Short mmCIF file of C-alpha atoms and ligand atoms in Angstrom, two decimals:
data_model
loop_
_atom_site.label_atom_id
_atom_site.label_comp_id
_atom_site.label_asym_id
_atom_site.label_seq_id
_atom_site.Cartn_x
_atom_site.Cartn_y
_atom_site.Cartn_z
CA UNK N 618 -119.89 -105.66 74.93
CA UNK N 619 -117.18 -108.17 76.30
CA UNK N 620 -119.88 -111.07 75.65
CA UNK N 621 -120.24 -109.67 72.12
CA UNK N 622 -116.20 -109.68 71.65
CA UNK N 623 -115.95 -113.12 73.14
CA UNK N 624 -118.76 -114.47 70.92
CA UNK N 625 -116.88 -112.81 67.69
CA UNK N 626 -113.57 -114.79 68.90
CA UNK N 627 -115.53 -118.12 69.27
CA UNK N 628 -116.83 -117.68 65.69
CA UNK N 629 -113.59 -116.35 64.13
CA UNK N 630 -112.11 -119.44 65.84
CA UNK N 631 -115.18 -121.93 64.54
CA UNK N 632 -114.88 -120.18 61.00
CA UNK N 633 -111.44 -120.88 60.73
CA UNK N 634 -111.86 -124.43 59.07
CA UNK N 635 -112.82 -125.09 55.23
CA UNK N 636 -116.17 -124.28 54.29
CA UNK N 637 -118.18 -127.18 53.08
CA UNK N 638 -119.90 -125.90 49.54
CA UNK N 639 -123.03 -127.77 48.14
CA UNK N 640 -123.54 -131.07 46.75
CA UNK N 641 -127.25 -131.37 47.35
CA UNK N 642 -129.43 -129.85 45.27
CA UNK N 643 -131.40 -128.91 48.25
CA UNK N 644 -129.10 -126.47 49.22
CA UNK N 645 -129.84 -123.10 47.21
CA UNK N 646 -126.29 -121.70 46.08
CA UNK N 647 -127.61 -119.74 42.96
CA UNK N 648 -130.46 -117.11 42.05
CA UNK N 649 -133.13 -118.42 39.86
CA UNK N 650 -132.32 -115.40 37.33
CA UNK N 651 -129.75 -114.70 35.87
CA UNK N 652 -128.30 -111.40 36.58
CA UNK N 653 -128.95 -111.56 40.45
CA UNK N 654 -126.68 -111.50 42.72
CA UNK N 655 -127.57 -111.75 46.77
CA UNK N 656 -125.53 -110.02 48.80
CA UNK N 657 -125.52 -111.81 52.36
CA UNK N 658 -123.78 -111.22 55.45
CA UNK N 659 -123.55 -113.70 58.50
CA UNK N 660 -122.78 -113.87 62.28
CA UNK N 661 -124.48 -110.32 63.40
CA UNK N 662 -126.27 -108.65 64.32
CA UNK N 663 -122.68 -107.15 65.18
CA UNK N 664 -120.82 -103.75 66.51
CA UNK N 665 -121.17 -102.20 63.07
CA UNK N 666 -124.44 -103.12 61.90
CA UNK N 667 -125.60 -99.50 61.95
CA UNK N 668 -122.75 -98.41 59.81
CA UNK N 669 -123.36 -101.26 56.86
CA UNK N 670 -127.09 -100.52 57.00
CA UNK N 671 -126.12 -97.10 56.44
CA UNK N 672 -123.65 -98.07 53.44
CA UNK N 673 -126.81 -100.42 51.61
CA UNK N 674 -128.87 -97.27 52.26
CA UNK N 675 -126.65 -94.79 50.42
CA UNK N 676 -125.73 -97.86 47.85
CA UNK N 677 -129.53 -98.41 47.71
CA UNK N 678 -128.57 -102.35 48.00
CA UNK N 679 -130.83 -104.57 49.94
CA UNK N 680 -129.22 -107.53 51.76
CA UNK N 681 -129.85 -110.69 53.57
CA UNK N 682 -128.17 -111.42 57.44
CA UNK N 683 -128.18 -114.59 58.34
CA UNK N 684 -127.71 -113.41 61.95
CA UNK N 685 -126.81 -115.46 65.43
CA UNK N 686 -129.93 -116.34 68.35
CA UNK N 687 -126.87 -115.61 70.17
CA UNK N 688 -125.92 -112.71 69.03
CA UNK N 689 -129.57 -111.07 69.34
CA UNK N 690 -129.47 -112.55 72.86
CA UNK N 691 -126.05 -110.97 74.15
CA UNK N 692 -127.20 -107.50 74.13
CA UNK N 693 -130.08 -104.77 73.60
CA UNK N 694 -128.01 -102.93 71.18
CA UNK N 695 -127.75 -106.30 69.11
CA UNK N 696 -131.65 -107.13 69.68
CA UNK N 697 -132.32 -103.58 68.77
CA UNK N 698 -130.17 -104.23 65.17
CA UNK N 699 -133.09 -106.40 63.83
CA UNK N 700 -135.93 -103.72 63.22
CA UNK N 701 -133.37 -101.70 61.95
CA UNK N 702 -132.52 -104.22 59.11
CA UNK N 703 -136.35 -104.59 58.53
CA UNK N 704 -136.58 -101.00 58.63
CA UNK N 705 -133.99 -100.96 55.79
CA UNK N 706 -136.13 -103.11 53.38
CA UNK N 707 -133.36 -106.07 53.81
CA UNK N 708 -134.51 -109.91 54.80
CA UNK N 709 -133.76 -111.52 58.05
CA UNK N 710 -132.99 -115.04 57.88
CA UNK N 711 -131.05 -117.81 60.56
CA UNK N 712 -127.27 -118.53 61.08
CA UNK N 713 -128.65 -120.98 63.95
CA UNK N 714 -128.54 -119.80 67.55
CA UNK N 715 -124.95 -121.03 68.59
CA UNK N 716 -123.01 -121.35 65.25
CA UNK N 717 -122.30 -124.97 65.93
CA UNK N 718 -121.93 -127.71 63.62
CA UNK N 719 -125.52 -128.92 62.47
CA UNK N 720 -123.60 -132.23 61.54
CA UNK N 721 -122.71 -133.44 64.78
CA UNK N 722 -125.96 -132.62 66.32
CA UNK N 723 -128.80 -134.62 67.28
CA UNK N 724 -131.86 -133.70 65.26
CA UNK N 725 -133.38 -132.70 68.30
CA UNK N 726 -130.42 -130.08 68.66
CA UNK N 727 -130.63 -129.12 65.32
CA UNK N 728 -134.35 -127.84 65.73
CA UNK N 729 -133.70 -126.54 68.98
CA UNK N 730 -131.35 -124.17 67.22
CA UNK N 731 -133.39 -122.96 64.97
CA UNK N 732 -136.59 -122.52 67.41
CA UNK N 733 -134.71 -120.99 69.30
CA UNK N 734 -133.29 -118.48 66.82
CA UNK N 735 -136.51 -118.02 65.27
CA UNK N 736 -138.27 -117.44 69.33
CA UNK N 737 -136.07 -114.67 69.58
CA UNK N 738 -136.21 -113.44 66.28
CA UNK N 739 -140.01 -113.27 66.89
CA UNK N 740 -139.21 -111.57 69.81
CA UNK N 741 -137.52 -108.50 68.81
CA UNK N 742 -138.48 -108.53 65.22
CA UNK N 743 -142.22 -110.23 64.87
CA UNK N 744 -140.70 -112.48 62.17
CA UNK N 745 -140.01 -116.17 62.16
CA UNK N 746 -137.40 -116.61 58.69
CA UNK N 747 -137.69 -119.35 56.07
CA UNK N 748 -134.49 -118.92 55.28
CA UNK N 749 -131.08 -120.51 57.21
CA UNK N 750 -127.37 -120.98 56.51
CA UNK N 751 -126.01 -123.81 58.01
CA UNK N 752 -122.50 -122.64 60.06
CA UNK N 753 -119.60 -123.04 57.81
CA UNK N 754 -122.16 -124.77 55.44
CA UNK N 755 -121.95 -127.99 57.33
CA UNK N 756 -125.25 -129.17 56.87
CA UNK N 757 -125.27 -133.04 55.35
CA UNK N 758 -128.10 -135.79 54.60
CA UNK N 759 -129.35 -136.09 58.35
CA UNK N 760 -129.47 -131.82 59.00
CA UNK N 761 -130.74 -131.17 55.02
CA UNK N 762 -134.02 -133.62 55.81
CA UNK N 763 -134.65 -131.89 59.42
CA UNK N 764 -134.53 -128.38 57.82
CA UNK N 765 -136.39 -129.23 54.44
CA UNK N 766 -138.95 -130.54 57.23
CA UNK N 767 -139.33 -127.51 58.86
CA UNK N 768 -140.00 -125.97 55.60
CA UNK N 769 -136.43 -123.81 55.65
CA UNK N 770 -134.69 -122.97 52.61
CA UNK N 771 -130.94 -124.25 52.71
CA UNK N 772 -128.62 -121.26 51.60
CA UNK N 773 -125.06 -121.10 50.55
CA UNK N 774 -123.56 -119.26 48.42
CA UNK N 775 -121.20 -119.77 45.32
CA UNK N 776 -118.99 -117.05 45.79
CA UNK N 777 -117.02 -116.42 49.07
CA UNK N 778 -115.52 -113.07 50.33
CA UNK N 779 -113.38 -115.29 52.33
CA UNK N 780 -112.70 -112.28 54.74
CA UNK N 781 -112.10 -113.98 57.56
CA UNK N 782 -109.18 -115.61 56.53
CA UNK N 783 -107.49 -111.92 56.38
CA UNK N 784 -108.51 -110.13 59.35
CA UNK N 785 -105.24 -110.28 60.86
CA UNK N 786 -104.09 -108.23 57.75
CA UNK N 787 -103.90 -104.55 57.67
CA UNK N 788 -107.88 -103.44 56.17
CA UNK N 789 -106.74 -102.51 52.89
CA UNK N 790 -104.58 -105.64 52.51
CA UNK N 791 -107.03 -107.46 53.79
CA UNK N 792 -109.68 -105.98 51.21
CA UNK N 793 -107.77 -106.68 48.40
CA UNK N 794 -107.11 -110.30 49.14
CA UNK N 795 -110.78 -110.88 49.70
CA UNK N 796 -111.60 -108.75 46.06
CA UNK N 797 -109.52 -111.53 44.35
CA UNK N 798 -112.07 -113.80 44.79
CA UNK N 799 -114.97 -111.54 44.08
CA UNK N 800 -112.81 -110.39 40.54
CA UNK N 801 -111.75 -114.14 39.94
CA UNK N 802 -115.58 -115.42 39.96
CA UNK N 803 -117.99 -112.45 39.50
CA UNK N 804 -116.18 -109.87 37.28
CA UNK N 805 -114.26 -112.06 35.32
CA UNK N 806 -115.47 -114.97 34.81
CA UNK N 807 -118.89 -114.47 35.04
CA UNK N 808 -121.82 -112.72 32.79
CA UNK N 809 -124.84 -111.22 33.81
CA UNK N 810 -126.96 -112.34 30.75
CA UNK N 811 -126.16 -116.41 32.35
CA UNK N 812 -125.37 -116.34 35.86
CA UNK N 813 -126.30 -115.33 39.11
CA UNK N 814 -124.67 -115.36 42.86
CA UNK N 815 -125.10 -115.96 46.30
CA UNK N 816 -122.16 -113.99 47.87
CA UNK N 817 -121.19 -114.47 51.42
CA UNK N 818 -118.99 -111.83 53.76
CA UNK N 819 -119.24 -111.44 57.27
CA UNK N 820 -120.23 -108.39 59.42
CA UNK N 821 -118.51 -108.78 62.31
CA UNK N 822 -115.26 -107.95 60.55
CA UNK N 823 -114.37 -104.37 60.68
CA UNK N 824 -112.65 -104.56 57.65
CA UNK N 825 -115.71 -105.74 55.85
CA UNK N 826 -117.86 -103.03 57.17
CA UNK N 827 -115.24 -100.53 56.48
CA UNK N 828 -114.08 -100.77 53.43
CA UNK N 829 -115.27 -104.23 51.58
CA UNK N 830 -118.51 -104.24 51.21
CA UNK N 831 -118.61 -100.94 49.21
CA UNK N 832 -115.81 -102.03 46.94
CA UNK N 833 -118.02 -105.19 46.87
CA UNK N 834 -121.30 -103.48 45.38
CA UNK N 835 -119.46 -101.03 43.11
CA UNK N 836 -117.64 -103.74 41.21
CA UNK N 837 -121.09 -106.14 41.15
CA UNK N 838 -122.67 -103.00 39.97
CA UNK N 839 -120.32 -102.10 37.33
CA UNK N 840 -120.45 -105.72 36.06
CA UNK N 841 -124.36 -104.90 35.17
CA UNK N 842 -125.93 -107.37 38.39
CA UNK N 843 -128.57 -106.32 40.43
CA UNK N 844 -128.59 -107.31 44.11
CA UNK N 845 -131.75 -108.78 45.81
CA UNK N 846 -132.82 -110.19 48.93
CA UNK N 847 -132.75 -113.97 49.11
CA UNK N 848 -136.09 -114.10 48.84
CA UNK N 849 -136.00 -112.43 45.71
CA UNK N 850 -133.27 -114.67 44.39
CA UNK N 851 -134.66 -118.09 45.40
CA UNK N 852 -138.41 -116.84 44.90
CA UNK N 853 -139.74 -118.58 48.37
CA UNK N 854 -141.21 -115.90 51.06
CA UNK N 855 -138.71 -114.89 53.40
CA UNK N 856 -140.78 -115.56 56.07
CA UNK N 857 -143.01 -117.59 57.83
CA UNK N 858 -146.14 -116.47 57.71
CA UNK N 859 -149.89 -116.29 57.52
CA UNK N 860 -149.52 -116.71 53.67
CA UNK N 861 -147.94 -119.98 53.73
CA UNK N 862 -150.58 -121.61 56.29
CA UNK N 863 -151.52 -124.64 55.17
CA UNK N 864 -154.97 -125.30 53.90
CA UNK N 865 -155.92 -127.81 56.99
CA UNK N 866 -156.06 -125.66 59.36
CA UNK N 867 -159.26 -126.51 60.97
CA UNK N 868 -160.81 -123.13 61.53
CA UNK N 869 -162.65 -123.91 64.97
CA UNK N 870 -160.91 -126.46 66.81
CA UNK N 871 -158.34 -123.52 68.01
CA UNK N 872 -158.44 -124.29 71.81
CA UNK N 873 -154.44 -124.19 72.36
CA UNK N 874 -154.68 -120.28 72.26
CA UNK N 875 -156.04 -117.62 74.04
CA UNK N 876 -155.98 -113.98 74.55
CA UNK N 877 -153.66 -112.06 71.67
CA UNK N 878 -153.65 -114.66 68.86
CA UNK N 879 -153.26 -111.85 65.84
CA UNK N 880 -149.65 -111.42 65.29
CA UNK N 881 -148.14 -107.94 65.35
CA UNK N 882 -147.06 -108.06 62.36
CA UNK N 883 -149.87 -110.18 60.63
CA UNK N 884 -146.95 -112.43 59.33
CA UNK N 885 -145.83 -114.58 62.27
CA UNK N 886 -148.18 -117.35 62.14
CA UNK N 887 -145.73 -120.12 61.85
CA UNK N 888 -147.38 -122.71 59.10
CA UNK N 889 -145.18 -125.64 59.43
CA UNK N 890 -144.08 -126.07 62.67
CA UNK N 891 -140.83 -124.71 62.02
CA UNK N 892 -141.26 -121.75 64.35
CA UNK N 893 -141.83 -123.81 66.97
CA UNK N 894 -139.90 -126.48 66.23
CA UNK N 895 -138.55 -127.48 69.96
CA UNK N 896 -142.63 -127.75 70.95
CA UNK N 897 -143.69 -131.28 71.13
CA UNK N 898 -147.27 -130.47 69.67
CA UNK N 899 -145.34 -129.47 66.70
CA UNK N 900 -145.13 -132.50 64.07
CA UNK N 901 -144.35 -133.05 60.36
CA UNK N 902 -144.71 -136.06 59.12
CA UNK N 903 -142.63 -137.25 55.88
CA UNK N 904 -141.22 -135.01 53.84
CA UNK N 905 -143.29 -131.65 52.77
CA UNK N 906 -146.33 -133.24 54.58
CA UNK N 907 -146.78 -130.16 57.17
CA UNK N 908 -149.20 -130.38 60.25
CA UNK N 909 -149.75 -126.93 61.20
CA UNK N 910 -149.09 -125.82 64.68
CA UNK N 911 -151.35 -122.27 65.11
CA UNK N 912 -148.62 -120.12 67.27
CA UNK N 913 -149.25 -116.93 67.59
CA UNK N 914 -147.73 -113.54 68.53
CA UNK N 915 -148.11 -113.92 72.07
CA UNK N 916 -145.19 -112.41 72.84
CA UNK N 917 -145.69 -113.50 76.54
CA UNK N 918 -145.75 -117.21 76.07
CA UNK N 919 -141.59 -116.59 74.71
CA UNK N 920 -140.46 -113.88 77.24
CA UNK N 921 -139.62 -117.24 79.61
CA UNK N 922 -137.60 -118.81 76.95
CA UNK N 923 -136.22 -115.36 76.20
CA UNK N 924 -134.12 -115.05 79.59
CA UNK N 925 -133.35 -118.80 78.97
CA UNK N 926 -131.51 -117.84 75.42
CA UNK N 927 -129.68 -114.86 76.92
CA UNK N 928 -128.63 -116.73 80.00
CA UNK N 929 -127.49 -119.32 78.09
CA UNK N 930 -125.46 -116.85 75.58
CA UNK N 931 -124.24 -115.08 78.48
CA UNK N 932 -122.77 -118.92 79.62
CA UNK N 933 -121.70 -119.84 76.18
CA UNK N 934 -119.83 -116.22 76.13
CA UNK N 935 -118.26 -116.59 79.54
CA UNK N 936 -117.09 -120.37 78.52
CA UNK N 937 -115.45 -118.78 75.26
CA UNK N 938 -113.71 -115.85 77.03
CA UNK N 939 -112.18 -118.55 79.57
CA UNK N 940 -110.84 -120.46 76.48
CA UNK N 941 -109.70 -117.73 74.95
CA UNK N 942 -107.68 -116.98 77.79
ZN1 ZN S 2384 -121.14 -118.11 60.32
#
């Protein structure tokens, strides 16, 4: 738990610059419908994921979290939090692995974040998401022609909770200031019958949990939106899978795997390289053109790169606590 509260400092402390909002077309900050709105919370799985699911249950809302590699990594409890979200009919999708800034990363870097994520998303979920949210949006020319490579969908959001700028206010102040935007945009000065929303808050703020996100879905509701997954808002499968695989494929040259090659899940087949981005067989060339790489759910060829991600979380979270102090 003290890795988990250190990693929640680092990204309070990382969040805690201006959010860089879309100018590329690329990046998906709208539904395709009007009337949608997509509720989406970031930086979890966190300490009170079982209490939102439980609030979207009783709310009937399903959601999107972008969640952390890192975060899954730090701790069972965490790892455990992604079935549950499946389990609750929401869509997993990638905040990266260490909530860096995509910008001032190598492409190399870039796709080793979001292997990485998706490894360990595989891992404890047996799905490898389409969809990713660049930390704090930052996500320019260089990091929107890596992702768009690996065949991810680029999603902000046009409507900010902004909650955490106030969680050093008392909850219900705190609530209130982050409602102002959500009355400002959504129930004021927008309609239902025209627009649509991609809304962002954050789950790792009590606050949010608590007491937002219901106030949230009751006023959305009220205004006459319906939520939906991102997938159901953008209208691109939420995850990779056997679907999506390519038509090339070339049925019996398959020599690179043995032994279990039928995914779990039937829906982890990564079609475009992007689940296994940080393997050098893995290759796209140009833009859309996608060489299929034929992973499969062995879940034993990732259990090495596994303890890799959680050592290096555990390092990452033992760096941040000694800044902190
Ligand atoms: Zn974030």
């Amino acid at each position: 738990m003290k890795i988990a509260t250190s990693l929640i400092a680092a990204l309070f402390l990382a969040s805690a610059a201006t959010a860089v909002m879309p100018d590329d077309p690329a990046k998906i900050d709208t539904c395709t419908k009007p009337g949608q709105v997509a509720l989406t919370f970031d930086d979890g799985p966190g300490l009170y994921n079982d209490q939102l699911l439980a609030l979207l249950a009783k709310k009937n809302v399903k959601a999107t979290f972008f969640v952390l590699g890192s975060m899954v990594a730090a701790n069972a409890q965490q790892a455990g939090a992604l079935k549950k979200i499946l389990a609750g009919g929401h869509q997993l999708a990638s905040h990266t692995y260490s909530h860096g800034n995509l910008d001032k990363m190598t492409e190399d870097a870039m796709r080793l974040e979001i292997s990485k994520t998706s490894d360990i998303m595989f891992q404890h979920a047996g799905v490898r998401p389409a969809y990713m949210r660049a930390p704090e949006g930052n996500c320019a020319a260089v990091c929107t022609k890596v992702m768009e490579s690996l065949g991810l969908v680029i999603s902000h959001w046009n409507v900010d909770t902004n909650d955490w700028r106030f969680t050093t206010l008392a909850p219900a102040a705190a609530t209130e200031k982050s409602m102002e935007e959500i009355n400002k945009v959504i129930i004021q000065g927008s309609n239902p019958a025209t627009d649509s929303s991609i809304l962002l808050e954050h789950e790792i703020h009590k606050f949010s949990v608590d007491l937002l996100a219901e106030r949230v879905i009751d006023a959305i509701t009220a205004k006459g939106y319906k939520f939906v997954t991102m997938e159901e808002c953008v209208g691109k499968p939420a995850y990779l899978t056997g679907s999506v695989v390519p038509p090339v494929v070339p049925p019996t040259t398959n020599t690179t795997t043995t032994g279990a090659v039928v995914p779990p899940t039937g829906s982890v087949v990564a079609p475009s390289g992007s689940a296994t981005i940080g393997s050098p067989q893995s290759t796209a060339s140009g833009t859309g053109a996608i060489v299929p790489t034929i992973t499969t759910g062995n879940k034993g060829t990732n259990s090495a790169g596994l303890v890799r991600a959680g050592a290096w979380a555990m390092g990452v979270a033992a760096a941040v606590g000694f800044a902190m102090l």
